[in-house]
PDB file of C-alpha atoms in Angstrom:
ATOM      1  CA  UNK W1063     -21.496  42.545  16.128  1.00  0.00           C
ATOM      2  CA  UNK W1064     -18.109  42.368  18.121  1.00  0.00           C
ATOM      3  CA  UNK W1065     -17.212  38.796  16.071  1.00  0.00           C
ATOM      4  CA  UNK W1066     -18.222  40.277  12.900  1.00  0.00           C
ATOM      5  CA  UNK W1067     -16.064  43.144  13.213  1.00  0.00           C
ATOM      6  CA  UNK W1068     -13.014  41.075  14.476  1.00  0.00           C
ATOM      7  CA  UNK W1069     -13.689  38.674  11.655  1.00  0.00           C
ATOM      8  CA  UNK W1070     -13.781  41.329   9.265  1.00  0.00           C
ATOM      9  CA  UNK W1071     -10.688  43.516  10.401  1.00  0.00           C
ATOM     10  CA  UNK W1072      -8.832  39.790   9.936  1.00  0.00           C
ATOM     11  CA  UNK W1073      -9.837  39.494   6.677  1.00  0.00           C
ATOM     12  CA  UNK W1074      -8.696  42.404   5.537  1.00  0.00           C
ATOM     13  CA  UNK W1075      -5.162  42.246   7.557  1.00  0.00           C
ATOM     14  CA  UNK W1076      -4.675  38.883   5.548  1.00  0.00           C
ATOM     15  CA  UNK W1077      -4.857  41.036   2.291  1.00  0.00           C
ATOM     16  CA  UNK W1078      -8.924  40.718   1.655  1.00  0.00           C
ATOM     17  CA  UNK W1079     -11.082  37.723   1.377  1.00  0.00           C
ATOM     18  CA  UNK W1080      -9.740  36.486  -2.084  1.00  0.00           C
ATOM     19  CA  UNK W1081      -6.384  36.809  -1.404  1.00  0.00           C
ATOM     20  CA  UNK W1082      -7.167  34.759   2.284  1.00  0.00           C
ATOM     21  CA  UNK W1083      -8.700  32.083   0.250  1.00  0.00           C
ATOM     22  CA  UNK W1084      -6.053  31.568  -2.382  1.00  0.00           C
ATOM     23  CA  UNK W1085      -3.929  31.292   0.389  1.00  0.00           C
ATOM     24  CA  UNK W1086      -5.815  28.384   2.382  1.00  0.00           C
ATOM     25  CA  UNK W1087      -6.697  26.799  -1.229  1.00  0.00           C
ATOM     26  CA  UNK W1088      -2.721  26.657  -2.019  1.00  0.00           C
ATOM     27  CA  UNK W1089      -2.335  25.006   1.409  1.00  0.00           C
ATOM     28  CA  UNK W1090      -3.091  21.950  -0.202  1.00  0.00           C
ATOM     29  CA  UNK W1091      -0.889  19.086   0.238  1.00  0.00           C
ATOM     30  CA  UNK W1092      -1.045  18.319  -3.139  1.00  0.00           C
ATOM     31  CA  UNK W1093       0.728  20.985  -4.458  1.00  0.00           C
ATOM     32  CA  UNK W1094      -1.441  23.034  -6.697  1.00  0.00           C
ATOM     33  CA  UNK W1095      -1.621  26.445  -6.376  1.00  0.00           C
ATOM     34  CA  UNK W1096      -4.729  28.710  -6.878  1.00  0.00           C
ATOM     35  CA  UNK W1097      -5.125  32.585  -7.483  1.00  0.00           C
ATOM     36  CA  UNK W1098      -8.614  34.121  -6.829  1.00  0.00           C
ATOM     37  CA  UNK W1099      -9.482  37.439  -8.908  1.00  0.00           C
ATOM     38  CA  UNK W1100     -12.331  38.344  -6.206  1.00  0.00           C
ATOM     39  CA  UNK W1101     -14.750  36.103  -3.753  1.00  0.00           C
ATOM     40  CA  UNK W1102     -17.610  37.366  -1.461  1.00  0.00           C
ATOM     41  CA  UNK W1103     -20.290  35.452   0.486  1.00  0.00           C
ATOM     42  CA  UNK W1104     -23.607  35.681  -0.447  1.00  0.00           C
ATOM     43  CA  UNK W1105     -26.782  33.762   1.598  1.00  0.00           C
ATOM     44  CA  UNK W1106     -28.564  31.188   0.252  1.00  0.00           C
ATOM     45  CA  UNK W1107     -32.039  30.988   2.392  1.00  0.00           C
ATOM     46  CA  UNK W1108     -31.736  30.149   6.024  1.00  0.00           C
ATOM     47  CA  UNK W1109     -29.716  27.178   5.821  1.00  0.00           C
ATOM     48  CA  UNK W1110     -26.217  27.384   4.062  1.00  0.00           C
ATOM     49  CA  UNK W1111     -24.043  30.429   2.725  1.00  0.00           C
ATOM     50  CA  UNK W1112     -22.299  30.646  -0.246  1.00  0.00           C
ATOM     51  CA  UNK W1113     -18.574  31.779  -1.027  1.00  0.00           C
ATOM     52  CA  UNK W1114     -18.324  32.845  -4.360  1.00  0.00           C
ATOM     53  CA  UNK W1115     -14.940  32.865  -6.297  1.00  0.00           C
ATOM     54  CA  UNK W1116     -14.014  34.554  -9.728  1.00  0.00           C
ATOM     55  CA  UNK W1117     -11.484  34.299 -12.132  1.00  0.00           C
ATOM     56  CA  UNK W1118      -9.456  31.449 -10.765  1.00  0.00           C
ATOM     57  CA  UNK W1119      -6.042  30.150 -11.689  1.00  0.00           C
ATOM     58  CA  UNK W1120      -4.993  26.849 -11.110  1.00  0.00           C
ATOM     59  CA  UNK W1121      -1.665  25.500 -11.395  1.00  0.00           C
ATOM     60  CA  UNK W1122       0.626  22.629 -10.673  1.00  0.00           C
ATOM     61  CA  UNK W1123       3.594  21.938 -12.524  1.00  0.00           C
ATOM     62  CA  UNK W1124       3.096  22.620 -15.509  1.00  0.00           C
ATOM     63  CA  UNK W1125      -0.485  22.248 -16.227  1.00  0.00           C
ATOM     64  CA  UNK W1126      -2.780  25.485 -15.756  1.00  0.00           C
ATOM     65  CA  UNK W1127      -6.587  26.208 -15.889  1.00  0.00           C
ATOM     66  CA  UNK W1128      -8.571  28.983 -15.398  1.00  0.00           C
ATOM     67  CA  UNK W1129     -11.822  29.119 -14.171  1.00  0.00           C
ATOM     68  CA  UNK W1130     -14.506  31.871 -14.635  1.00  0.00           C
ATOM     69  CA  UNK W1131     -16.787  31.345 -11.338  1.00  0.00           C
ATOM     70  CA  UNK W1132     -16.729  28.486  -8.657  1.00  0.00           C
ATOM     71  CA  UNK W1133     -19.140  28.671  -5.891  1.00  0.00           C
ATOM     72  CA  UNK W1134     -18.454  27.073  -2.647  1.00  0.00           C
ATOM     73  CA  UNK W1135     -21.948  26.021  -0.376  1.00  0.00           C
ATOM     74  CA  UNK W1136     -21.622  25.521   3.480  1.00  0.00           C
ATOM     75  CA  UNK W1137     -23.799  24.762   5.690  1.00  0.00           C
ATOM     76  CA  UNK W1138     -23.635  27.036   9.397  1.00  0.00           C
ATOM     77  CA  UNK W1139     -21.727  23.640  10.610  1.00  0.00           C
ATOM     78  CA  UNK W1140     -19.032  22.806   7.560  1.00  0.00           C
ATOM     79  CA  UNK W1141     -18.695  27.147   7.543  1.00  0.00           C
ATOM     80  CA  UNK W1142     -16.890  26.161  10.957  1.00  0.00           C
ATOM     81  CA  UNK W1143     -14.858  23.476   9.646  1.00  0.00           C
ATOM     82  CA  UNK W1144     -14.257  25.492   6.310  1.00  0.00           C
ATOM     83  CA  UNK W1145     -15.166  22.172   4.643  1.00  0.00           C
ATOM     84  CA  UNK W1146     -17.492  22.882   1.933  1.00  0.00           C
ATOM     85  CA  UNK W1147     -20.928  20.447   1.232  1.00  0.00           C
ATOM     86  CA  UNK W1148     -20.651  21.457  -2.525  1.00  0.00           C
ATOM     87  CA  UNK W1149     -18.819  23.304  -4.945  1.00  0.00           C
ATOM     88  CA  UNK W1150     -20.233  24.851  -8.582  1.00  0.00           C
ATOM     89  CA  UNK W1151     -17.850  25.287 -10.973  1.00  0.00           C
ATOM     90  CA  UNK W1152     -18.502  27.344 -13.840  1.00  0.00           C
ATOM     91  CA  UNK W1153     -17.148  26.468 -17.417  1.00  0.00           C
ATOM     92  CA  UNK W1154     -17.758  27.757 -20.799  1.00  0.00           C
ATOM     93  CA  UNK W1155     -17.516  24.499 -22.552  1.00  0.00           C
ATOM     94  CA  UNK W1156     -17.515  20.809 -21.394  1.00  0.00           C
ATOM     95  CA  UNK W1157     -15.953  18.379 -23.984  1.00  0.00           C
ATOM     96  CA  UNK W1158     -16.529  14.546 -22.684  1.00  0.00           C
ATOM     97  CA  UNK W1159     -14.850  11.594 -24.721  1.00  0.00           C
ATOM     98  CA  UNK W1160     -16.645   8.212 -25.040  1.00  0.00           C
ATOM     99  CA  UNK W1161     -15.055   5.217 -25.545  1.00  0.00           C
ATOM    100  CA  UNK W1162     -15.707   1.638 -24.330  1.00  0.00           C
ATOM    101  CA  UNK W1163     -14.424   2.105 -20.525  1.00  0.00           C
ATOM    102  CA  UNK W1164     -16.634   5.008 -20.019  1.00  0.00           C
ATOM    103  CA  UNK W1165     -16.028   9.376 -20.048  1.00  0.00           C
ATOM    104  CA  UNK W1166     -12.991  11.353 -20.273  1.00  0.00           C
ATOM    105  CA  UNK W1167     -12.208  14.712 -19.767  1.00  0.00           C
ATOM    106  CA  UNK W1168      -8.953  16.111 -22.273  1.00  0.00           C
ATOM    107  CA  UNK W1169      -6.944  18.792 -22.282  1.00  0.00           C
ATOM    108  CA  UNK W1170      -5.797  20.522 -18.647  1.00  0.00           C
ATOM    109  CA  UNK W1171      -9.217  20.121 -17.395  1.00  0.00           C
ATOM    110  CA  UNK W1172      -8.906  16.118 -17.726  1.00  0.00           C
ATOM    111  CA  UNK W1173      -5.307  16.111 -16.117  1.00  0.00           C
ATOM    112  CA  UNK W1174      -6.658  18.034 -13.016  1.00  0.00           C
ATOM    113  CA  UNK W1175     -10.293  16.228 -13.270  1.00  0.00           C
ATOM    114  CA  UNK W1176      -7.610  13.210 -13.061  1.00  0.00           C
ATOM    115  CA  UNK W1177      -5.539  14.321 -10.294  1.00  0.00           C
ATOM    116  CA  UNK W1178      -9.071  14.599  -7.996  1.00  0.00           C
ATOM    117  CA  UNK W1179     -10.446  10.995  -8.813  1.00  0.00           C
ATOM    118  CA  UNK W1180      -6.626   9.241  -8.100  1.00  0.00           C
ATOM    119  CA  UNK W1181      -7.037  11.410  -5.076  1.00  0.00           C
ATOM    120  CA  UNK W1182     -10.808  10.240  -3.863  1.00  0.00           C
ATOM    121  CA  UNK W1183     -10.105   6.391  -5.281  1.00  0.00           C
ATOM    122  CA  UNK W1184      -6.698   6.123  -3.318  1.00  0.00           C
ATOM    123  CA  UNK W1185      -7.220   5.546   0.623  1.00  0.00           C
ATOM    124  CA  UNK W1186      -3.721   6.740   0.782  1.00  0.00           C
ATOM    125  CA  UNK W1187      -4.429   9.900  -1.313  1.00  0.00           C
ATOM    126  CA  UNK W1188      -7.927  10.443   0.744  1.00  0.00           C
ATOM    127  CA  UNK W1189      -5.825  10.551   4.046  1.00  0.00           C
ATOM    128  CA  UNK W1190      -3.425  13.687   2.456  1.00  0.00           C
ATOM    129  CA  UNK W1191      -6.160  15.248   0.464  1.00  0.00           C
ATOM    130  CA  UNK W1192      -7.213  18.539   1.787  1.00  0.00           C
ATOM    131  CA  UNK W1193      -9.238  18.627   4.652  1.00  0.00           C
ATOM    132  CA  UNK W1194     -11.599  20.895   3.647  1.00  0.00           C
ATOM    133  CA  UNK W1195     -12.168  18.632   0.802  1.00  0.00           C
ATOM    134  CA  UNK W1196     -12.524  15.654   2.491  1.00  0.00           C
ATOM    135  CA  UNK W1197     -16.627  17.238   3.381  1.00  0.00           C
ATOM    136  CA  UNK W1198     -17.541  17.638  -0.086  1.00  0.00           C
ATOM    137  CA  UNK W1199     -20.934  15.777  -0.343  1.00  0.00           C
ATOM    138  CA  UNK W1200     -21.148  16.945  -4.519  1.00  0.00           C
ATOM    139  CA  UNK W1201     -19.190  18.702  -7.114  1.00  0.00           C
ATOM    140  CA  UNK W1202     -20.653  20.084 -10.017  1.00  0.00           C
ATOM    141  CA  UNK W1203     -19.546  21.612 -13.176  1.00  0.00           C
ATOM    142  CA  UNK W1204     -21.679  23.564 -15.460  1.00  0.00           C
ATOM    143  CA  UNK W1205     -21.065  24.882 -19.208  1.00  0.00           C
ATOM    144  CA  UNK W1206     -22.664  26.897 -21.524  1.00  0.00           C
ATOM    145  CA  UNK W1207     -22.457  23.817 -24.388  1.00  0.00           C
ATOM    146  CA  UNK W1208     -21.348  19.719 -23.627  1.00  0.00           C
ATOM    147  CA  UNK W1209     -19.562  18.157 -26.445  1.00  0.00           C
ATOM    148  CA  UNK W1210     -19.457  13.997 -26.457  1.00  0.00           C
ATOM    149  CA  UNK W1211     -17.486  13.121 -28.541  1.00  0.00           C
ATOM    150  CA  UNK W1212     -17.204   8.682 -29.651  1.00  0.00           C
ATOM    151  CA  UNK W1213     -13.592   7.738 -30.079  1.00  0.00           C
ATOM    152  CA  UNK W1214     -14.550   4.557 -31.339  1.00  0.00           C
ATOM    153  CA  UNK W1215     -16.193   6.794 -34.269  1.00  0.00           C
ATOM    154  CA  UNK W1216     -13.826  10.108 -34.497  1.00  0.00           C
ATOM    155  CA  UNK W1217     -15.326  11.137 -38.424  1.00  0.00           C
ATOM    156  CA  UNK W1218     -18.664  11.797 -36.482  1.00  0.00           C
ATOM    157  CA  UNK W1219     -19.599  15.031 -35.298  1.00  0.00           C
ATOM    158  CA  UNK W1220     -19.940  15.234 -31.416  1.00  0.00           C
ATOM    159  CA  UNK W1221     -23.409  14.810 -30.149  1.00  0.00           C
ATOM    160  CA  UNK W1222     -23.703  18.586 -28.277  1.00  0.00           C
ATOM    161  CA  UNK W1223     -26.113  19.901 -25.511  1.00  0.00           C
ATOM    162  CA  UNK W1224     -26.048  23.397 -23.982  1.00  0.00           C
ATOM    163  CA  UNK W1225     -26.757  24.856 -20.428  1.00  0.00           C
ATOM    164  CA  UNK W1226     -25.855  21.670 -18.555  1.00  0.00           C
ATOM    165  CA  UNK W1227     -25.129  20.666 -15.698  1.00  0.00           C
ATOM    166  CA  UNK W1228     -22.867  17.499 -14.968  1.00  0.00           C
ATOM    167  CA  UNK W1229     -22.585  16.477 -11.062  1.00  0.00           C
ATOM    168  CA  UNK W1230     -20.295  14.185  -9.148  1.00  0.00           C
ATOM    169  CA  UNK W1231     -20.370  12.553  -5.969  1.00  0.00           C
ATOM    170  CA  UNK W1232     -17.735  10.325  -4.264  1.00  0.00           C
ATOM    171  CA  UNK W1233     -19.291   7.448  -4.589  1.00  0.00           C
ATOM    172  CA  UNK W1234     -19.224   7.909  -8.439  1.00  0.00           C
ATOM    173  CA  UNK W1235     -15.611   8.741  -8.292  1.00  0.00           C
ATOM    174  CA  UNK W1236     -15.262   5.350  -6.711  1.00  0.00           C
ATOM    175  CA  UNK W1237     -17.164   3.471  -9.589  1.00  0.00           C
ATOM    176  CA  UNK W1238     -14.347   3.336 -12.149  1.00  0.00           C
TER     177      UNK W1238
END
């Protein structure tokens, strides 16, 4: 009872659990900073918690994104290290583009999707990626609708599926 009181009066000194976390996620070493609307933790059976984040901004430089929901899934051992085993992000819509070399994302989404494979391909980027990063076992992105769209073939209309899923390990990152 005592640590869960002294954890929660040092939340709150550090200006509430969102504002804590957009903090520590802007600590980054990569320079991209991130705003969180509102996050709370939330169990998830006996074995792993959940931190849930809403309306996020993300920016560096010049590029920005925003992000409904993201959901961040620790186990009681990577809670200690604040290095999450998974992270959920939730998008409206997913457009892919196909062409002979495999997927692309567009748009911000593919410059930032871009800036976390150089990151997880790059030995040298690994080393000065996040910490709390370096834990993540699977990252997954889900969207109301997918788009694919064949650049070989741009006058066809985009083959489309909705409520899906699309998941990504580092070992997949590492498959280019």
């Amino acid at each position: 009872v005592i640590a869960a009181l002294a954890t929660s009066h040092y939340i709150r000194s550090q200006g509430g659990l969102a504002e804590m976390v957009s903090t520590s996620l802007s600590s980054n070493g990569l320079d991209i900073q991130v705003q969180i609307g509102d996050a709370g933790f939330q169990r998830n059976g006996t074995q792993s918690i959940d931190l849930l984040l809403k309306d996020i901004v993300v920016n560096k430089d010049d590029h920005q994104i925003t992000v409904p929901e993201a959901l961040l899934r620790f186990g009681w051992h990577s809670l200690y290290l604040f290095s999450p085993e998974k992270i959920i992000i939730q998008s409206s819509d997913i457009v892919l583009y196909k062409d002979n070399t495999g997927l692309e994302v567009q748009g911000e989404t593919g410059w930032f999707a871009n800036q976390f494979k150089q990151a997880f391909q790059s030995p040298i980027s690994l080393a000065a990626f996040p910490f709390w990063l370096q834990g993540v076992a699977e990252f997954t992105i889900t969207g109301n609708k997918l788009s694919l769209f064949d650049k070989a073939s741009p006058h066809l209309s985009p083959s489309q599926w909705s409520d899906v899923s699309v998941t990504i390990t580092p070992e997949l990152m590492n498959e280019s």
